[in-house]
Short mmCIF file of C-alpha atoms in Angstrom, two decimals:
data_model
loop_
_atom_site.label_atom_id
_atom_site.label_comp_id
_atom_site.label_asym_id
_atom_site.label_seq_id
_atom_site.Cartn_x
_atom_site.Cartn_y
_atom_site.Cartn_z
CA ASP A 26 104.06 53.20 182.28
CA ALA A 27 107.69 54.06 182.94
CA ASP A 28 109.30 56.56 180.57
CA VAL A 29 112.65 54.72 180.49
CA THR A 30 112.59 50.94 180.59
CA GLN A 31 115.40 48.44 180.77
CA THR A 32 115.35 44.73 180.01
CA PRO A 33 116.20 42.43 181.59
CA ARG A 34 116.09 43.72 185.17
CA ASN A 35 118.32 40.94 186.43
CA ARG A 36 120.65 38.61 184.56
CA ILE A 37 123.11 35.96 185.62
CA THR A 38 125.48 34.68 182.99
CA LYS A 39 128.77 32.85 182.61
CA THR A 40 132.19 34.09 181.60
CA GLY A 41 132.58 34.27 177.83
CA LYS A 42 128.88 34.62 177.00
CA ARG A 43 127.54 37.42 174.83
CA ILE A 44 125.00 39.58 176.62
CA MET A 45 122.73 42.35 175.40
CA LEU A 46 121.02 44.86 177.66
CA GLU A 47 118.22 46.88 176.14
CA CYS A 48 116.88 50.33 176.85
CA SER A 49 113.73 51.94 175.49
CA GLN A 50 112.27 55.37 176.14
CA THR A 51 108.99 57.09 175.44
CA LYS A 52 110.14 60.58 176.41
CA GLY A 53 111.00 61.58 172.85
CA HIS A 54 114.55 62.47 173.89
CA ASP A 55 117.34 62.41 171.34
CA ARG A 56 120.18 61.69 173.77
CA MET A 57 120.79 58.34 175.46
CA TYR A 58 123.48 57.05 177.81
CA TRP A 59 124.75 53.84 179.39
CA TYR A 60 126.38 53.86 182.83
CA ARG A 61 127.60 51.21 185.19
CA GLN A 62 127.43 51.55 188.96
CA ASP A 63 129.84 49.80 191.29
CA PRO A 64 129.82 50.18 195.09
CA GLY A 65 132.04 53.07 196.12
CA LEU A 66 132.73 54.13 192.53
CA GLY A 67 129.55 55.98 191.67
CA LEU A 68 128.31 55.95 188.08
CA ARG A 69 130.74 55.73 185.21
CA LEU A 70 129.84 56.48 181.63
CA ILE A 71 130.23 53.62 179.15
CA TYR A 72 128.80 55.04 175.91
CA TYR A 73 126.51 57.86 174.87
CA SER A 74 124.59 58.86 171.80
CA PHE A 75 123.31 62.32 170.94
CA ASP A 76 121.23 61.09 168.00
CA VAL A 77 120.70 57.95 165.95
CA LYS A 78 123.86 58.44 163.89
CA ASP A 79 126.05 59.57 166.76
CA ILE A 80 127.87 57.13 169.07
CA ASN A 81 130.60 58.18 171.51
CA LYS A 82 132.81 56.29 173.91
CA GLY A 83 132.68 57.16 177.56
CA GLU A 84 135.14 56.70 180.37
CA ILE A 85 135.04 52.87 180.42
CA SER A 86 134.04 51.59 176.97
CA ASP A 87 136.52 48.70 176.71
CA GLY A 88 134.72 45.36 176.56
CA TYR A 89 131.40 46.96 175.60
CA SER A 90 129.65 47.96 172.39
CA VAL A 91 126.37 49.75 171.69
CA SER A 92 123.74 50.04 169.02
CA ARG A 93 121.26 52.88 168.54
CA GLN A 94 118.54 51.13 166.60
CA ALA A 95 116.12 54.05 166.69
CA GLN A 96 115.70 57.29 168.56
CA ALA A 97 113.90 55.39 171.31
CA LYS A 98 116.20 52.36 171.59
CA PHE A 99 119.79 52.04 172.76
CA SER A 100 121.33 48.62 173.43
CA LEU A 101 124.49 47.73 175.29
CA SER A 102 126.38 44.53 174.44
CA LEU A 103 129.08 42.64 176.25
CA GLU A 104 130.73 40.57 173.53
CA SER A 105 132.44 38.18 175.94
CA ALA A 106 131.40 38.77 179.51
CA ILE A 107 133.95 38.64 182.32
CA PRO A 108 133.41 38.63 186.10
CA ASN A 109 134.59 42.21 186.63
CA GLN A 110 131.68 43.35 184.47
CA THR A 111 129.38 42.32 187.30
CA ALA A 112 127.61 45.58 188.16
CA LEU A 113 124.38 47.55 188.07
CA TYR A 114 123.80 49.07 184.63
CA PHE A 115 121.70 52.16 184.05
CA CYS A 116 120.34 53.70 180.90
CA ALA A 117 119.49 57.40 180.88
CA THR A 118 118.02 59.90 178.43
CA SER A 119 118.03 63.65 178.03
CA ALA A 120 116.70 66.22 175.62
CA GLN A 121 119.07 68.53 173.81
CA GLY A 122 119.51 71.79 175.68
CA THR A 123 118.12 70.62 179.01
CA ASP A 124 121.03 68.66 180.55
CA THR A 125 118.69 66.85 182.96
CA GLN A 126 119.03 63.10 182.61
CA TYR A 127 116.21 60.64 183.33
CA PHE A 128 117.23 57.19 184.46
CA GLY A 129 115.81 53.74 183.95
CA PRO A 130 115.39 51.30 186.86
CA GLY A 131 118.67 49.51 186.19
CA THR A 132 119.79 46.02 185.19
CA ARG A 133 121.69 43.96 187.72
CA LEU A 134 124.20 41.81 185.83
CA THR A 135 126.18 39.02 187.45
CA VAL A 136 128.94 37.28 185.51
CA LEU A 137 130.08 34.02 187.06
CA ALA B 8 137.32 67.87 181.45
CA GLN B 9 135.27 68.00 184.62
CA SER B 10 135.58 66.03 187.84
CA VAL B 11 133.59 65.76 191.06
CA THR B 12 134.66 64.94 194.59
CA GLN B 13 132.13 64.00 197.22
CA LEU B 14 133.97 64.45 200.45
CA ASP B 15 132.04 61.97 202.57
CA SER B 16 131.24 58.42 201.55
CA GLN B 17 128.84 57.89 204.46
CA VAL B 18 126.91 60.34 206.63
CA PRO B 19 124.87 59.08 209.60
CA VAL B 20 122.47 61.60 211.12
CA PHE B 21 119.63 61.48 213.62
CA GLU B 22 116.08 62.10 212.49
CA GLU B 23 115.05 65.79 212.51
CA ALA B 24 118.70 66.93 212.61
CA PRO B 25 120.17 69.09 209.82
CA VAL B 26 122.49 67.59 207.25
CA GLU B 27 125.02 68.83 204.71
CA LEU B 28 126.45 66.62 201.97
CA ARG B 29 129.57 68.10 200.48
CA CYS B 30 130.51 68.28 196.81
CA ASN B 31 133.46 69.96 195.13
CA TYR B 32 134.05 70.09 191.40
CA SER B 33 136.88 70.86 189.05
CA SER B 34 136.44 72.38 185.63
CA SER B 35 138.21 74.76 183.27
CA VAL B 36 134.90 75.89 181.75
CA SER B 37 131.50 77.02 183.00
CA VAL B 38 129.48 74.20 184.45
CA TYR B 39 126.04 72.91 185.23
CA LEU B 40 125.68 71.14 188.58
CA PHE B 41 123.25 68.49 189.75
CA TRP B 42 122.28 66.41 192.74
CA TYR B 43 120.60 63.06 192.17
CA VAL B 44 119.16 60.67 194.77
CA GLN B 45 119.01 56.89 194.59
CA TYR B 46 116.63 55.16 196.98
CA PRO B 47 117.30 51.48 197.73
CA ASN B 48 116.79 49.25 194.69
CA GLN B 49 115.78 52.12 192.45
CA GLY B 50 117.23 54.24 189.68
CA LEU B 51 118.40 57.81 190.11
CA GLN B 52 116.08 60.79 190.24
CA LEU B 53 116.92 64.47 190.06
CA LEU B 54 116.85 66.40 193.33
CA LEU B 55 117.92 69.79 192.02
CA LYS B 56 120.16 71.50 189.50
CA TYR B 57 122.08 74.71 188.99
CA LEU B 58 122.28 76.04 185.45
CA SER B 59 122.57 79.79 185.96
CA GLY B 60 121.09 82.65 187.98
CA SER B 61 120.55 82.47 191.73
CA THR B 62 123.26 80.50 193.46
CA LEU B 63 120.81 79.06 195.99
CA VAL B 64 118.82 76.30 194.38
CA LYS B 65 115.81 74.63 195.93
CA GLY B 66 114.84 71.09 195.05
CA ILE B 67 112.35 68.42 195.93
CA ASN B 68 111.76 66.98 199.40
CA GLY B 69 113.02 70.13 201.19
CA PHE B 70 116.60 69.93 199.90
CA GLU B 71 118.60 72.94 198.73
CA ALA B 72 122.11 73.52 197.45
CA GLU B 73 124.33 76.54 197.05
CA PHE B 74 126.67 77.09 194.13
CA ASN B 75 129.92 78.70 195.26
CA LYS B 76 132.10 79.49 192.28
CA SER B 77 135.09 80.74 194.27
CA GLN B 78 135.21 77.56 196.33
CA THR B 79 134.10 75.34 193.42
CA SER B 80 131.50 73.75 195.67
CA PHE B 81 127.87 72.72 195.44
CA HIS B 82 126.93 71.43 198.89
CA LEU B 83 123.50 69.90 199.52
CA ARG B 84 121.58 70.77 202.69
CA LYS B 85 118.38 69.93 204.48
CA PRO B 86 117.38 71.58 207.78
CA SER B 87 115.55 68.54 209.19
CA VAL B 88 115.89 65.02 207.80
CA HIS B 89 113.38 62.18 207.88
CA ILE B 90 113.85 58.44 207.91
CA SER B 91 112.63 58.43 204.30
CA ASP B 92 115.67 60.51 203.26
CA THR B 93 117.88 57.46 203.76
CA ALA B 94 119.43 56.96 200.32
CA GLU B 95 122.56 57.47 198.28
CA TYR B 96 123.14 60.95 196.93
CA PHE B 97 125.21 61.75 193.86
CA CYS B 98 126.65 65.08 192.83
CA ALA B 99 127.24 65.52 189.09
CA VAL B 100 128.74 68.13 186.78
CA SER B 101 128.65 68.84 183.08
CA GLY B 102 130.11 71.53 180.89
CA THR B 103 127.65 73.99 179.41
CA GLY B 104 128.19 72.58 175.93
CA ASN B 105 127.34 69.14 174.65
CA THR B 106 129.13 67.20 177.38
CA PRO B 107 127.76 64.25 179.36
CA LEU B 108 127.46 64.25 183.13
CA VAL B 109 130.37 63.27 185.34
CA PHE B 110 129.26 61.79 188.66
CA GLY B 111 130.87 61.74 192.06
CA LYS B 112 131.26 58.48 193.93
CA GLY B 113 128.20 59.08 196.06
CA THR B 114 127.38 59.76 199.70
CA ARG B 115 125.27 57.28 201.60
CA LEU B 116 122.97 59.16 203.97
CA SER B 117 121.62 57.07 206.84
CA VAL B 118 118.93 58.65 209.00
CA ILE B 119 118.72 57.15 212.47
CA ALA B 120 115.49 57.14 214.46
#
């Protein structure tokens, strides 16, 4: 079984809809991250959480919100999706003190 | 704050030839440096990392990178590439404290038979 899982893997939605992307991990890591990947732009950090009670904005948090429901779960929400949020979204985890991040398989989101 | 510049967006190379993917970083503090690889339709996986110690770092699949503090570079090299090395490669940097990774824009390596 994969250590970092993301659901759904693919999603097509319409402008204005609320969307939630979910991430779960079995690695026991306390730190979790959400990134989006766009062609030619690399990965950009949306939000990150160093423990259940800690939530921090990343480089491009506008239009997104997150929830850390438990140490193993970190969800990303788009309150009202817009077409320029069409991208590949990755969740990642790391353990305190190691700095190595482990990535999920990604969610491909298309907003029409 | 840290930043990363990957100097080449695409690198075509023939099979069994050597390759170097270039990465420069900017930071006012000590850094950790990473190279990740993304194979088609997959997530990212760690190739290698520099935290401290020897400036020459060896990673998986025959890749290595050298940390050069004076030139603020962390170039990735492989002496002989294979078709299976075709992928996108990302350089990333973090401060040595509790700071998240900052990624470069990626270099797409295409190995030609």
